[in-house]
Coordinates of C-alpha atoms in Angstrom, one line a residue:
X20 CA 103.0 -38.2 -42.1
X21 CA 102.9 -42.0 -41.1
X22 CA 99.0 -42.1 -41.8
X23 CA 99.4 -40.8 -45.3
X24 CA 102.1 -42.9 -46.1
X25 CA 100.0 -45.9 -45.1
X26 CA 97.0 -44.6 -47.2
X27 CA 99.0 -44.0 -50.3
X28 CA 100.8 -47.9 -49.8
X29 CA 97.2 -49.2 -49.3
X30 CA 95.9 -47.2 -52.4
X31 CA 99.4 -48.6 -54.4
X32 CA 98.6 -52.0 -53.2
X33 CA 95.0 -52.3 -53.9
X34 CA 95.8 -51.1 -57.5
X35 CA 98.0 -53.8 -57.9
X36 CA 95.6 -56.5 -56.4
X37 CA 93.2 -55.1 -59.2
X38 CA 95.6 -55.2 -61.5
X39 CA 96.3 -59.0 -60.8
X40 CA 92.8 -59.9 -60.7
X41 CA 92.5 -58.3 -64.5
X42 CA 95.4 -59.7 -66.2
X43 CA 93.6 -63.2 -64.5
X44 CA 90.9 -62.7 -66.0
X45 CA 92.0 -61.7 -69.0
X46 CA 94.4 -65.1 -69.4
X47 CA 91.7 -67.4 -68.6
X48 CA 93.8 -70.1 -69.9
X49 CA 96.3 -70.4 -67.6
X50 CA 97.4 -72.5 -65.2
X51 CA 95.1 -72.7 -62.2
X52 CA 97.9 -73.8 -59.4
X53 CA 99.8 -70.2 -60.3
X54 CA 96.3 -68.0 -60.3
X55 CA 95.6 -70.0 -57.0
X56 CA 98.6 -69.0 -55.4
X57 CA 98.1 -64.9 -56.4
X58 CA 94.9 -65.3 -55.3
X59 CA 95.9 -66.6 -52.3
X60 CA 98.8 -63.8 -51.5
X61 CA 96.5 -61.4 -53.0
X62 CA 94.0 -62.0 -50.4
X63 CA 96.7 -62.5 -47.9
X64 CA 97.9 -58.6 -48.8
X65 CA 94.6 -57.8 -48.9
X66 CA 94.0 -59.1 -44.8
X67 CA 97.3 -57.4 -44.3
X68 CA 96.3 -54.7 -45.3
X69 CA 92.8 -54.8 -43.4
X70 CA 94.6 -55.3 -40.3
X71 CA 96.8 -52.1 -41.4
X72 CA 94.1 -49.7 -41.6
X73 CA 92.2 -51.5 -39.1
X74 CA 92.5 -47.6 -37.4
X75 CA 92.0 -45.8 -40.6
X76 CA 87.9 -45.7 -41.7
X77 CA 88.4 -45.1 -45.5
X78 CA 91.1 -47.2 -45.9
X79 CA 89.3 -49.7 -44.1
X80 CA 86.4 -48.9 -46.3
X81 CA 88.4 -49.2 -49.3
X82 CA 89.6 -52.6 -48.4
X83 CA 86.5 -54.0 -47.9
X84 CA 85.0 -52.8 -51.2
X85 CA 88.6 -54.4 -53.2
X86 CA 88.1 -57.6 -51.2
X87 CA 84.2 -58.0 -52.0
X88 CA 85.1 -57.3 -55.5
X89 CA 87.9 -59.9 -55.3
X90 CA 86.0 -62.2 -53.7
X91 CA 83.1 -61.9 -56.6
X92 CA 85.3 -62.0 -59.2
X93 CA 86.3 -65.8 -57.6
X94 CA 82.9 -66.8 -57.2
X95 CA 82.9 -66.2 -53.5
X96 CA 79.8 -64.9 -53.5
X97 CA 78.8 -66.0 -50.0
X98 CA 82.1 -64.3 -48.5
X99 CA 81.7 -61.0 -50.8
X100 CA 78.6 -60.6 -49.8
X101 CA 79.9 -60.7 -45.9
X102 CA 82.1 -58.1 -46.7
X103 CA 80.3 -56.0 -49.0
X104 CA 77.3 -55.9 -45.5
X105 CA 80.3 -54.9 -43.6
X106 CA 81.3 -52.6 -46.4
X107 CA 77.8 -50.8 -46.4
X108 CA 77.5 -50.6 -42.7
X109 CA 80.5 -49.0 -42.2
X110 CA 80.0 -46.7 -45.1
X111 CA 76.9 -46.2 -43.3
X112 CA 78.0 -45.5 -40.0
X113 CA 81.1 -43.4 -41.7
X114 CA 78.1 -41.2 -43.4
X115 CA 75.8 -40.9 -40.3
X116 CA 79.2 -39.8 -38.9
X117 CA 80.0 -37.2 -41.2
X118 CA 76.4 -36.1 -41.7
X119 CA 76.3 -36.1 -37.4
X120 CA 79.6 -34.1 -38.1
X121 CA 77.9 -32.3 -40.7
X122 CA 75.1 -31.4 -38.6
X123 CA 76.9 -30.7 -35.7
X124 CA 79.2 -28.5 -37.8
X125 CA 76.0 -26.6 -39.4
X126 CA 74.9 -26.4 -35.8
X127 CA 78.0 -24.8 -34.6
X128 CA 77.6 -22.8 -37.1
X129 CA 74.0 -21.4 -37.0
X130 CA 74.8 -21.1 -32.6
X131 CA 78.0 -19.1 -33.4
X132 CA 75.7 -17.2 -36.0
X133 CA 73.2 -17.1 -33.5
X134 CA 75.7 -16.3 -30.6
X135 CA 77.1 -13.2 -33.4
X136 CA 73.5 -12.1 -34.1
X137 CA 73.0 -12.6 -30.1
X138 CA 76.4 -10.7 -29.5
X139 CA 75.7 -7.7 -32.5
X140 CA 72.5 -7.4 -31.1
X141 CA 73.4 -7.3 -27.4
X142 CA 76.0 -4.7 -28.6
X143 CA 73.4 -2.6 -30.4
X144 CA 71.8 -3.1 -27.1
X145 CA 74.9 -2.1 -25.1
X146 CA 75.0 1.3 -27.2
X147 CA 71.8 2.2 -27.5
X148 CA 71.7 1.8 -23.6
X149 CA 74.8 3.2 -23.4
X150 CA 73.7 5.9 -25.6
X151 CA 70.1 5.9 -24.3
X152 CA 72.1 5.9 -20.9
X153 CA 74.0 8.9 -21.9
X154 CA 71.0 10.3 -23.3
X155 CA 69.1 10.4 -20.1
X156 CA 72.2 11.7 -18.1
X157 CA 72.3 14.7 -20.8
X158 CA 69.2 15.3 -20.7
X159 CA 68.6 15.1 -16.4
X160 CA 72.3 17.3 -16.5
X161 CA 70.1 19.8 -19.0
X162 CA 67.4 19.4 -16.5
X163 CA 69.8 20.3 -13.3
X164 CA 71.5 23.1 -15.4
X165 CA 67.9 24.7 -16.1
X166 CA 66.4 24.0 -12.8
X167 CA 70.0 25.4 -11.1
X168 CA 69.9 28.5 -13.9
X169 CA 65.8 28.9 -13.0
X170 CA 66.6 29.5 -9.3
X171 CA 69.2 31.2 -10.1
X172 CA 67.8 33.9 -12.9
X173 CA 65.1 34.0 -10.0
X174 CA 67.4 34.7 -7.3
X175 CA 69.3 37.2 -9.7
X176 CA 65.6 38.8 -10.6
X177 CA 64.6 39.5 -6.9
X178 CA 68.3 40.7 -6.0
X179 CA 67.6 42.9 -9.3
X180 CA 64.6 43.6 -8.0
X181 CA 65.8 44.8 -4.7
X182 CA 68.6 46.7 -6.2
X183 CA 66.2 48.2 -8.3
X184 CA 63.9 49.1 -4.7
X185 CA 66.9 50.4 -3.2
X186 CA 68.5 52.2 -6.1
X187 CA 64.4 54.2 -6.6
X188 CA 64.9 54.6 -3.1
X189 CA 68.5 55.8 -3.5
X190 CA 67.4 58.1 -6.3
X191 CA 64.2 59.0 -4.3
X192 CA 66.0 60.1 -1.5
X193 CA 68.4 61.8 -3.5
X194 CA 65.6 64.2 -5.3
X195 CA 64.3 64.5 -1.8
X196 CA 67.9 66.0 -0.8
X197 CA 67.7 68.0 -3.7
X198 CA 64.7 69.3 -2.9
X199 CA 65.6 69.6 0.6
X200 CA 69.1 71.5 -0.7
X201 CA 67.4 74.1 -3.3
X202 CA 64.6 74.7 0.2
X203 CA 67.8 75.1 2.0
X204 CA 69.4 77.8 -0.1
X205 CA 66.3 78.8 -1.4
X206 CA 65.3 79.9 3.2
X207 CA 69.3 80.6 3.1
X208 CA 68.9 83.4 0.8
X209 CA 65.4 84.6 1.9
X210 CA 67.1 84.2 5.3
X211 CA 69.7 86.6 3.7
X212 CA 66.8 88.9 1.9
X213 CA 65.0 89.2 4.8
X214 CA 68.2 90.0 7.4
X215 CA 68.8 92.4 4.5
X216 CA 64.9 94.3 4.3
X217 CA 64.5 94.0 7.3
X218 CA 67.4 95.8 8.4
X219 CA 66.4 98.1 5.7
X220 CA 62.8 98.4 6.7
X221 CA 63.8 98.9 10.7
X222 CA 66.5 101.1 10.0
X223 CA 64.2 103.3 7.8
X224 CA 61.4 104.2 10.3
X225 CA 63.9 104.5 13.1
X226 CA 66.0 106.9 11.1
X227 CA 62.8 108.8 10.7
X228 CA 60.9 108.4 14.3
X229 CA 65.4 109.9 15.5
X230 CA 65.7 112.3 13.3
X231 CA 62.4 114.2 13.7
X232 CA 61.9 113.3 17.6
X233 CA 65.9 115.1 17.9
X234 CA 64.2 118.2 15.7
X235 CA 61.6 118.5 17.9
X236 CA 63.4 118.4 20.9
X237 CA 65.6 121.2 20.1
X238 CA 64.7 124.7 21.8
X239 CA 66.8 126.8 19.7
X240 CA 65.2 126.1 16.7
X241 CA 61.9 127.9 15.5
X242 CA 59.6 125.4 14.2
X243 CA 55.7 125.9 13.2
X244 CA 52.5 124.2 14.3
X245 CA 52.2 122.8 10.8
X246 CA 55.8 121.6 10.5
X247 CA 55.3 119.9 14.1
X248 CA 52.1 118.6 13.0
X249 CA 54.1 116.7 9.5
X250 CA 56.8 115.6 11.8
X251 CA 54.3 113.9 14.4
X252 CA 52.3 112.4 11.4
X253 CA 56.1 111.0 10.1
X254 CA 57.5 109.7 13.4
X255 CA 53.7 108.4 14.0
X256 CA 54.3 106.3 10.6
X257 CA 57.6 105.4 11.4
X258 CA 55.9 103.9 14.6
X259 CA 53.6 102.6 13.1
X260 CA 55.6 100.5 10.2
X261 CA 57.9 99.1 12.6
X262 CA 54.8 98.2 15.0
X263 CA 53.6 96.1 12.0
X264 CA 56.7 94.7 11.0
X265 CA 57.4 93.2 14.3
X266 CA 53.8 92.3 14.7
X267 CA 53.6 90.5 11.4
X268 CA 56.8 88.7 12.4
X269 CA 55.8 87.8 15.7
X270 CA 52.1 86.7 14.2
X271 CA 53.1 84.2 11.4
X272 CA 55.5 82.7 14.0
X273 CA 53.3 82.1 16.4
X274 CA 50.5 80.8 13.8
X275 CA 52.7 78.9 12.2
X276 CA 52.9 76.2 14.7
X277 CA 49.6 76.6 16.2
X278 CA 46.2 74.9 15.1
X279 CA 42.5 74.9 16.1
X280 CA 40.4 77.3 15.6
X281 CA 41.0 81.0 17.5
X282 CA 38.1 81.8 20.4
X283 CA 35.2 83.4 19.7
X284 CA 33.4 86.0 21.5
X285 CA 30.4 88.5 20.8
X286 CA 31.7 91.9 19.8
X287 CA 30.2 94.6 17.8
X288 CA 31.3 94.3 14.4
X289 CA 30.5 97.9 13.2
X290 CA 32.5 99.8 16.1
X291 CA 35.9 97.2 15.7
X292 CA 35.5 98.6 11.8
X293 CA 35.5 102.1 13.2
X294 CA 38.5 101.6 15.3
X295 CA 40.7 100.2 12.6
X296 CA 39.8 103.2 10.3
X297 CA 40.3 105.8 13.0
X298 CA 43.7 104.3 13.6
X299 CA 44.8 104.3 9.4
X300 CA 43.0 107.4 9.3
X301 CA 46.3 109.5 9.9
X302 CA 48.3 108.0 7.5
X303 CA 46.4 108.3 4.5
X304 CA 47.7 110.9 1.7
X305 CA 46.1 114.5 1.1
X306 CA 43.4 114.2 -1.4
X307 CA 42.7 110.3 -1.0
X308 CA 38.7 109.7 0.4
X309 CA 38.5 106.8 3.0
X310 CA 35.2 105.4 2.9
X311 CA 33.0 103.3 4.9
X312 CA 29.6 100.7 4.1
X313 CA 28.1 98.5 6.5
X314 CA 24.2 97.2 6.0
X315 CA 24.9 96.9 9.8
X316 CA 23.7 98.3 12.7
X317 CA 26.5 99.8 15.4
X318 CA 24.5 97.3 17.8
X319 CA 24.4 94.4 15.8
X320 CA 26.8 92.0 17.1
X321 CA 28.5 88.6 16.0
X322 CA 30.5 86.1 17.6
X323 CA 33.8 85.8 16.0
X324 CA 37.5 87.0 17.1
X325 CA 37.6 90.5 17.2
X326 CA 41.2 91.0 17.4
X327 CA 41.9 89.2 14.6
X328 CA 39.4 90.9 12.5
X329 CA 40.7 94.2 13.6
X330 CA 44.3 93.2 12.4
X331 CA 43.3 91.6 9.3
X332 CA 41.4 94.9 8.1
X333 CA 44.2 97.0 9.4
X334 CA 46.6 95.2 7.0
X335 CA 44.3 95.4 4.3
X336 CA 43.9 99.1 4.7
X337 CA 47.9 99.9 5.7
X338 CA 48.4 98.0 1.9
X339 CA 45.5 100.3 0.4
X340 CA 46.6 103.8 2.2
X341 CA 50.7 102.6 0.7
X342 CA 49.6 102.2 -3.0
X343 CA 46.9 104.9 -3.5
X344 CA 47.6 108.4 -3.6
X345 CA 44.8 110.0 -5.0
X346 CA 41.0 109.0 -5.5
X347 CA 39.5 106.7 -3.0
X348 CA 39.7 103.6 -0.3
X349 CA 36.3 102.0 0.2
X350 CA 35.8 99.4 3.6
X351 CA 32.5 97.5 3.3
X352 CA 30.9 95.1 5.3
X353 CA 28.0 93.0 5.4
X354 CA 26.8 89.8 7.0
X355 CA 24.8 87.7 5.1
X356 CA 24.6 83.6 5.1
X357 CA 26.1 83.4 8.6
X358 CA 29.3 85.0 7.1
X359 CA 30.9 88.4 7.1
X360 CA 32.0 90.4 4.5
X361 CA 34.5 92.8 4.0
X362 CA 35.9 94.0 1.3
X363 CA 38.8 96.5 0.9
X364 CA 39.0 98.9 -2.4
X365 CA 41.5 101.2 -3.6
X366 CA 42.2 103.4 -7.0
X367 CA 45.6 102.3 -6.8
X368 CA 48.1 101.2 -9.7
X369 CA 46.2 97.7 -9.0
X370 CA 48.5 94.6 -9.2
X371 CA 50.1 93.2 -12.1
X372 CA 48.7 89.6 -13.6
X373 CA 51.7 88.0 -13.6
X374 CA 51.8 88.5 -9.5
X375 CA 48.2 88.2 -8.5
X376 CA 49.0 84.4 -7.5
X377 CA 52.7 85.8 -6.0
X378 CA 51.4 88.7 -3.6
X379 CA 50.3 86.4 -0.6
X380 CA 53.4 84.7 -0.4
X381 CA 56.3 85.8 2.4
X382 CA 58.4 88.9 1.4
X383 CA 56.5 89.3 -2.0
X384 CA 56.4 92.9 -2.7
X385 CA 55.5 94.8 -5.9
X386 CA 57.9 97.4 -5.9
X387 CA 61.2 96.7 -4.1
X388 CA 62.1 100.0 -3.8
X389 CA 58.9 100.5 -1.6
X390 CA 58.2 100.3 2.1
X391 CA 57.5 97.2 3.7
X392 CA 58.9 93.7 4.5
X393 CA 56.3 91.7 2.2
X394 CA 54.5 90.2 5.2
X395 CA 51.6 91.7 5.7
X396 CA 48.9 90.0 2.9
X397 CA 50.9 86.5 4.5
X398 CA 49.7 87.4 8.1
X399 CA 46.2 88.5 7.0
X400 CA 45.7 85.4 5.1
X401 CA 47.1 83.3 7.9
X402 CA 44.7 85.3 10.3
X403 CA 42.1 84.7 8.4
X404 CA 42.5 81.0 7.8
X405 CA 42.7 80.7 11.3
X406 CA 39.1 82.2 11.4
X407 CA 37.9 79.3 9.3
X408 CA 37.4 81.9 6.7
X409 CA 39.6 83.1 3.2
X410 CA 41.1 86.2 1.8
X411 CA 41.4 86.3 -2.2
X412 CA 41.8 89.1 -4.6
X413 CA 38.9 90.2 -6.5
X414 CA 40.3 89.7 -10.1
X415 CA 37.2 91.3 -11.9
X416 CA 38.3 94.7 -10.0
X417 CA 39.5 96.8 -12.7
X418 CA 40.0 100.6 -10.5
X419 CA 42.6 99.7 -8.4
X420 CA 43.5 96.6 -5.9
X421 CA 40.5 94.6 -4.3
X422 CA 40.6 92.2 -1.6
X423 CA 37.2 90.0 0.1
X424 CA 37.4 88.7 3.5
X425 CA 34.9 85.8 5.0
X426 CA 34.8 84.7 7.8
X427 CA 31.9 82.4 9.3
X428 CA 29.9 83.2 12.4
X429 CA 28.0 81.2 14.8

């Protein structure tokens, strides 16, 4: 407040000084003594003054301009001009000043502008490396994730995997136990059919071989040769029918678990024939022809097993005497190619298409109601296997039932 007071009294009394000078001037005329003396306490105000704003630039300024004017205006030239030099160099060193001020202003300026651009552009920096940061954390956090869910989708594939090995296995085992179940009551009730026939077929022939062996034995009774004679034929079949069944029985179990070839021996083919007709023989029905055809000679002999010929052509025949009651059975046999044949004919009732394929297998039997226990085309065939050779069914056959037997010799 001082400092403007002093400008505005400097500014009042340099107008006034001006003032003084003009109405001077503008007198001309009058008296010199009196414009001498206001010239004089003009100028003394006017050093007054100086030395008042001797700490004040502009005011200075302006003092030095007023007194160079006054000082002209007296015809002080010399002494104006000393003041108007000191006038322009301060003016001049005032402007350098301000311009320095200026300039150091404008330069304050452009480095705070350049210090904002600086700072924006360091903060455009700061986020786009903080987002470029935060970017590449995302994106190595995606990374992780997918590397973590890879190994993990793997892991989860081969455990899928495994469970899907253990569950086939699961479900393999499980059809295997089904299997294994439907075997188990599938040989629980052949166990059971069989218990059953054969109880049936034993009982049968031993009611028969009691019955007529208790008839004979009786001496009160009057019997004839020729009812003696049927009797011995029926307690013979009776024998003989439970012979096989127990022989069939016994074979396949003993076959069953045994393998190689059987031994072979020289025999003469023709005369084992003969023996296995001579034993049927007896058993066939009234008015039924058995038959015989070899191309061999009764010496002619072949190495092979002659026991197991003999009980394969036995079954065969036993089968063809059951099922054929009138017309004729037909054994031939011939050796040709270093095999045997032998074929077994019949005019029988023949066998049904539908059980051609069914007939070889354990129990299978045609008629239920007939005798038998269904083994005896399974042990031939098992026989005959055993002999390197086959038994099949001769499906062109179109009289009866035929069945060819080969068997390889050395």
């Amino acid at each position: 407040m001082k400092t403007h007071r002093r400008i505005i009294g400097v500014l009042l009394a340099t107008a006034i000084v001006i003032f003084a000078v003009g109405c001077q001037q503008g007198t001309g005329s009058r008296a010199g003594s009196q414009a001498k003396g206001e010239y004089a306490a003009t100028q003394d105000s006017i050093d007054s003054i100086l030395n008042m704003a001797n700490q004040d630039v502009s005011m200075r300024l302006t003092s030095l301009k007023n007194r160079a004017a006054a000082l002209e205006k007296k015809g002080r030239y010399h002494e104006a001009y000393d003041y108007m030099l000191a006038y322009v160099e301060l003016h001049d060193s005032v402007t350098q000043a301000d311009n320095r001020a200026q300039q150091d202003d404008l330069n304050q300026r452009y480095q705070l502008n350049e210090l904002k651009s600086e700072n924006d552009l360091l903060l455009h920096r700061s986020r786009f490396t903080t987002g470029g940061v935060a970017m590449i954390l995302g994106i190595l956090a995606l990374l992780a994730f997918l590397a973590f869910n890879g190994r993990w989708t793997r892991r989860l594939s081969i455990k899928n995997q495994q469970l899907e090995r253990e569950r086939n296995v699961v479900v393999a085992k499980n059809k295997q136990l089904a299997v294994e179940r439907d075997r188990a009551e599938t040989a629980s009730k052949a166990k059971t059919a069989f218990i059953r026939s054969m109880t049936h077929e034993i009982r049968t022939p031993l009611n028969a071989i009691s019955g007529f062996s208790q008839i004979m034995a009786m001496d009160d009774e009057e019997i004839s040769w020729e009812e003696r004679a049927d009797m011995s034929r029926r307690i013979m079949k009776g024998t003989r029918q439970l012979t096989n069944i127990l022989d069939d029985l016994i074979l396949i179990s003993d076959f069953e678990s045994r393998t190689g070839p059987l031994p072979a021996e020289d025999c003469p083919i023709v005369s084992v024939v003969h023996q296995v007709i001579s034993s049927v023989k007896p058993l066939v029905h009234e008015g039924v022809t058995l038959k015989f055809h070899s191309d061999m000679s009764s010496e002619q002999k072949v190495k092979t097993n002659a026991r197991a010929v003999c009980n394969i052509l036995s079954k065969l025949l036993d089968n063809a005497v059951k099922f054929t009651s009138q017309g004729h059975i037909t054994l031939t046999a011939a050796c040709h190619d270093g095999k045997l044949h032998f074929a077994v004919s019949d005019t029988g009732p023949g066998i049904p298409k539908d059980k051609r394929n069914y007939i070889f297998e354990r129990f299978a039997k045609l008629d239920s109601f007939s005798q038998g226990a269904g083994l005896g085309l399974t042990a031939a065939r098992l026989l005959a296997e055993h002999l390197g050779g086959t038994l099949t069914l001769d499906t062109d056959y179109t009289e009866g039932a035929k069945f060819d037997l080969f068997i390889p010799i050395t």
